[in-house]
Short mmCIF file of C-alpha atoms in Angstrom, two decimals:
data_model
loop_
_atom_site.label_atom_id
_atom_site.label_comp_id
_atom_site.label_asym_id
_atom_site.label_seq_id
_atom_site.Cartn_x
_atom_site.Cartn_y
_atom_site.Cartn_z
CA MET M 1 -14.44 -92.23 99.88
CA GLU M 2 -14.39 -95.17 102.26
CA ASP M 3 -14.94 -97.56 99.35
CA GLY M 4 -11.99 -95.94 97.59
CA LYS M 5 -9.76 -96.53 100.60
CA LEU M 6 -10.80 -100.17 100.74
CA THR M 7 -10.06 -100.59 97.04
CA VAL M 8 -6.58 -99.07 97.37
CA ARG M 9 -5.89 -101.25 100.42
CA ALA M 10 -6.86 -104.36 98.47
CA VAL M 11 -4.52 -103.37 95.64
CA GLU M 12 -1.66 -102.76 98.07
CA ARG M 13 -2.24 -106.12 99.72
CA ALA M 14 -2.34 -107.90 96.35
CA LEU M 15 0.95 -106.26 95.38
CA ASP M 16 2.49 -107.27 98.72
CA ILE M 17 1.52 -110.85 97.93
CA LEU M 18 3.23 -110.70 94.54
CA LEU M 19 6.37 -109.26 96.14
CA CYS M 20 6.58 -112.35 98.36
CA PHE M 21 7.80 -114.29 95.34
CA THR M 22 11.06 -112.38 94.88
CA GLN M 23 12.88 -114.80 97.19
CA ALA M 24 11.14 -118.12 96.52
CA GLU M 25 9.80 -120.08 93.57
CA ASP M 26 6.61 -121.28 95.21
CA LEU M 27 4.85 -120.65 98.52
CA SER M 28 1.98 -122.08 100.51
CA LEU M 29 -1.05 -120.07 101.62
CA THR M 30 0.23 -120.16 105.21
CA GLU M 31 3.69 -118.91 104.19
CA ILE M 32 2.23 -116.05 102.17
CA ALA M 33 -0.15 -115.04 104.96
CA GLY M 34 2.76 -115.00 107.40
CA ARG M 35 4.90 -112.83 105.16
CA VAL M 36 2.24 -110.20 104.46
CA GLY M 37 0.78 -110.31 107.98
CA LEU M 38 -2.80 -111.01 106.94
CA HIS M 39 -5.39 -113.61 107.86
CA LYS M 40 -5.35 -116.67 105.62
CA SER M 41 -8.96 -116.11 104.50
CA THR M 42 -8.08 -112.62 103.25
CA VAL M 43 -4.99 -113.88 101.47
CA HIS M 44 -6.97 -116.74 99.93
CA ARG M 45 -9.47 -114.28 98.41
CA LEU M 46 -6.71 -112.08 97.01
CA LEU M 47 -4.88 -115.09 95.61
CA ALA M 48 -8.08 -116.23 93.89
CA SER M 49 -8.31 -112.83 92.15
CA LEU M 50 -4.64 -112.92 91.17
CA GLU M 51 -5.02 -116.47 89.90
CA GLY M 52 -8.05 -115.45 87.83
CA LYS M 53 -5.95 -112.79 86.09
CA GLY M 54 -3.01 -115.14 85.57
CA PHE M 55 -0.61 -113.44 87.99
CA VAL M 56 -0.23 -116.56 90.16
CA ILE M 57 -0.69 -120.27 89.53
CA ARG M 58 -1.77 -122.78 92.17
CA ASP M 59 -0.43 -126.32 91.95
CA PRO M 60 -3.48 -128.52 92.69
CA ALA M 61 -1.29 -131.33 94.00
CA SER M 62 0.86 -129.38 96.46
CA GLU M 63 -1.53 -126.41 96.87
CA ARG M 64 1.45 -124.11 96.60
CA TYR M 65 1.53 -120.93 94.54
CA ARG M 66 4.01 -119.58 92.03
CA LEU M 67 4.08 -116.59 89.68
CA GLY M 68 1.87 -116.88 86.62
CA PHE M 69 2.40 -116.06 82.97
CA SER M 70 0.84 -112.60 83.21
CA ILE M 71 3.95 -111.52 85.14
CA TRP M 72 6.18 -112.58 82.26
CA GLU M 73 3.94 -110.83 79.74
CA LEU M 74 4.35 -107.59 81.68
CA SER M 75 8.09 -108.07 82.14
CA ALA M 76 8.52 -108.43 78.37
CA ASN M 77 7.82 -104.69 78.13
CA LEU M 78 10.93 -104.02 80.22
CA THR M 79 13.23 -105.38 77.52
CA HIS M 80 13.77 -102.08 75.76
CA SER M 81 17.03 -101.39 73.95
CA ASP M 82 17.97 -98.73 76.54
CA ASP M 83 17.51 -101.01 79.56
CA PRO M 84 20.88 -101.07 81.41
CA ALA M 85 20.17 -104.56 82.74
CA LEU M 86 20.20 -105.88 79.18
CA ILE M 87 22.81 -103.56 77.67
CA LEU M 88 25.36 -104.41 80.37
CA LEU M 89 24.71 -108.15 80.54
CA PRO M 90 27.50 -109.18 78.08
CA GLU M 91 30.05 -107.18 80.08
CA MET M 92 28.81 -108.78 83.29
CA GLU M 93 29.22 -112.23 81.78
CA ARG M 94 32.75 -111.36 80.66
CA LEU M 95 33.63 -110.15 84.17
CA ARG M 96 32.19 -113.34 85.68
CA ASP M 97 34.35 -115.43 83.34
CA GLN M 98 37.43 -113.38 84.22
CA LEU M 99 37.01 -113.47 88.00
CA GLY M 100 35.01 -116.68 88.48
CA GLU M 101 32.54 -115.14 90.92
CA THR M 102 28.92 -113.97 90.82
CA VAL M 103 28.41 -110.53 89.27
CA SER M 104 25.43 -108.32 90.16
CA LEU M 105 23.98 -104.98 89.14
CA TYR M 106 22.20 -102.85 91.75
CA VAL M 107 20.16 -99.67 91.57
CA ARG M 108 18.77 -97.55 94.41
CA ASP M 109 15.03 -97.49 94.99
CA GLY M 110 14.15 -95.27 97.93
CA MET M 111 15.75 -96.66 101.07
CA GLU M 112 16.68 -99.98 99.43
CA ARG M 113 18.87 -101.33 96.68
CA VAL M 114 17.45 -103.71 94.09
CA ARG M 115 19.36 -106.34 92.17
CA VAL M 116 18.25 -105.76 88.58
CA GLN M 117 20.66 -108.15 86.89
CA ALA M 118 22.95 -111.00 87.93
CA VAL M 119 25.29 -113.52 86.38
CA GLN M 120 25.87 -116.50 88.63
CA SER M 121 29.29 -118.00 89.25
CA ASN M 122 29.96 -121.37 87.64
CA GLN M 123 31.80 -122.65 90.70
CA ALA M 124 30.25 -125.39 92.84
CA ILE M 125 30.40 -123.23 95.98
CA ARG M 126 29.12 -119.81 94.99
CA ARG M 127 27.18 -116.75 96.03
CA VAL M 128 23.66 -117.09 94.59
CA ALA M 129 22.13 -113.72 93.69
CA PRO M 130 18.42 -113.76 92.76
CA ILE M 131 17.30 -110.97 90.44
CA GLY M 132 14.71 -108.66 91.95
CA ALA M 133 15.92 -109.06 95.53
CA ARG M 134 15.60 -105.94 97.70
CA LEU M 135 18.34 -105.31 100.22
CA PRO M 136 19.10 -102.66 102.87
CA LEU M 137 20.83 -99.52 101.64
CA TYR M 138 22.90 -99.06 104.79
CA VAL M 139 25.00 -102.24 104.66
CA GLY M 140 27.06 -104.03 102.02
CA ALA M 141 29.59 -103.00 99.37
CA SER M 142 27.02 -101.97 96.74
CA SER M 143 25.06 -99.98 99.31
CA LYS M 144 28.20 -98.03 100.18
CA ILE M 145 28.67 -97.22 96.50
CA LEU M 146 25.09 -96.05 96.01
CA VAL M 147 25.29 -93.84 99.11
CA ALA M 148 28.87 -92.60 98.73
CA PHE M 149 28.42 -91.46 95.13
CA ALA M 150 24.88 -90.12 95.50
CA GLU M 151 24.29 -86.39 95.03
CA SER M 152 25.04 -84.48 98.24
CA ASP M 153 21.41 -83.55 98.95
CA GLU M 154 20.23 -87.11 98.26
CA GLN M 155 22.93 -88.52 100.55
CA GLN M 156 21.99 -86.18 103.38
CA ALA M 157 18.33 -87.08 102.98
CA LEU M 158 19.23 -90.77 103.32
CA LEU M 159 21.39 -90.26 106.40
CA ARG M 160 18.65 -88.21 108.10
CA HIS M 161 15.80 -90.53 107.22
CA PRO M 162 13.88 -91.86 110.27
CA THR M 163 14.52 -95.47 109.25
CA TRP M 164 18.28 -94.98 108.82
CA PRO M 165 20.13 -96.82 111.65
CA PRO M 166 22.20 -94.57 113.94
CA ALA M 167 25.25 -96.80 113.45
CA ALA M 168 25.10 -96.07 109.72
CA ALA M 169 25.32 -92.33 110.37
CA SER M 170 28.29 -92.49 112.73
CA GLU M 171 31.67 -90.89 112.13
CA SER M 172 33.08 -94.32 111.34
CA TYR M 173 30.50 -94.89 108.61
CA LEU M 174 30.99 -91.41 107.15
CA GLN M 175 34.73 -92.09 107.07
CA GLN M 176 34.04 -95.29 105.14
CA LEU M 177 32.03 -93.33 102.56
CA SER M 178 34.89 -90.86 102.20
CA GLU M 179 37.37 -93.70 101.64
CA VAL M 180 35.05 -95.28 99.08
CA ARG M 181 34.94 -92.04 97.09
CA THR M 182 38.73 -91.80 97.23
CA LEU M 183 39.39 -95.42 96.25
CA GLY M 184 36.60 -95.66 93.70
CA TYR M 185 35.35 -98.97 95.05
CA ALA M 186 33.90 -100.52 98.22
CA THR M 187 34.27 -103.87 99.95
CA SER M 188 32.29 -105.79 102.54
CA VAL M 189 33.01 -108.97 104.46
CA GLU M 190 30.12 -110.70 106.23
CA GLU M 191 28.38 -107.35 106.80
CA ARG M 192 24.95 -108.53 105.70
CA GLU M 193 25.30 -112.29 105.40
CA PRO M 194 27.68 -114.69 107.21
CA GLY M 195 30.26 -116.26 104.93
CA ALA M 196 29.76 -113.78 102.09
CA ALA M 197 31.99 -111.00 100.75
CA ALA M 198 31.66 -108.47 97.95
CA VAL M 199 33.49 -105.70 96.13
CA SER M 200 31.60 -103.01 94.22
CA ALA M 201 32.24 -100.03 91.92
CA PRO M 202 30.02 -97.22 90.59
CA ILE M 203 28.70 -97.02 87.03
CA PHE M 204 28.29 -93.47 85.72
CA ASP M 205 26.63 -92.66 82.41
CA ARG M 206 28.11 -90.27 79.85
CA ALA M 207 26.68 -87.32 81.76
CA GLN M 208 28.50 -88.55 84.88
CA ARG M 209 25.25 -89.45 86.64
CA LEU M 210 25.35 -92.44 88.96
CA VAL M 211 23.34 -95.21 87.31
CA ALA M 212 24.11 -98.36 89.27
CA ALA M 213 26.59 -100.29 91.38
CA LEU M 214 28.47 -103.20 89.82
CA ALA M 215 29.40 -105.92 92.32
CA VAL M 216 31.37 -109.14 92.47
CA SER M 217 30.44 -111.44 95.35
CA GLY M 218 31.41 -114.86 96.65
CA PRO M 219 32.31 -116.91 99.71
CA SER M 220 34.43 -114.87 102.14
CA ASN M 221 37.01 -117.65 102.49
CA ARG M 222 37.68 -117.35 98.76
CA LEU M 223 36.94 -113.67 98.18
CA THR M 224 39.32 -112.30 100.80
CA VAL M 225 40.13 -108.63 101.36
CA GLU M 226 43.45 -109.10 99.55
CA LYS M 227 41.72 -110.82 96.65
CA MET M 228 39.15 -108.04 96.36
CA LYS M 229 41.90 -105.41 96.28
CA GLU M 230 43.49 -107.33 93.40
CA GLN M 231 40.19 -107.48 91.54
CA ALA M 232 39.21 -103.84 92.12
CA PRO M 233 41.11 -102.36 89.12
CA LEU M 234 39.45 -104.77 86.68
CA LEU M 235 36.07 -104.16 88.31
CA MET M 236 36.44 -100.37 88.05
CA GLU M 237 37.62 -100.57 84.46
CA THR M 238 34.62 -102.72 83.57
CA ALA M 239 32.32 -100.23 85.30
CA ARG M 240 33.87 -97.35 83.34
CA ARG M 241 33.44 -99.25 80.09
CA MET M 242 29.82 -99.99 80.98
CA GLY M 243 29.17 -96.31 81.66
CA LYS M 244 30.26 -95.39 78.15
CA MET M 245 27.63 -97.77 76.81
CA LEU M 246 24.83 -95.82 78.48
CA LYS M 247 23.24 -92.59 77.24
#
């Protein structure tokens, strides 16, 4: 039994190492050890195993690590015809071309939201949105959408969760959720990141189940509250059109 626990722990640690690469292209041994909170010797052994299976690659010159080709082989199996991230991509690109800002698609995973698709703005100064990034569920326009339009029992479970911040369960926050449901969209200005703003709308499938949150984000000096209000109708219409594309 003890050996089984050690094996599971090793797997969890190896997965934690792989998850370090969602925000960076390559990392040093020291950086990885710092992020996962493990001793460098332990991380080095795990990296050697991952490298042997092709999940990471070590640059012999810089001694930095990056994701290996085995990751891409696995990800190829995600490209099914019913994958919303692929089905909705053309509409996201059209919205980006219409509004000139970065467009993202978020889904809820437990107490976080995950960016599963993104189309970057073509402007020189833009909001860069890396695919696969995990973000808090209690702050930001897309988070408000995913919480506001969640089923009642799911929403209550989120608000009562031990990790849910008290400020995000206040009367003020609950009022925001109510307004989001009434308006059909949510906005945020520098709530999670200084200098950034976003507007988001829900995507419902044909059965009226919440599938994802569609968001437009950019620099807050360009994507002002007034500008987001102007863009909201087009964003919501795009989200409605996307929903009809899903089963």
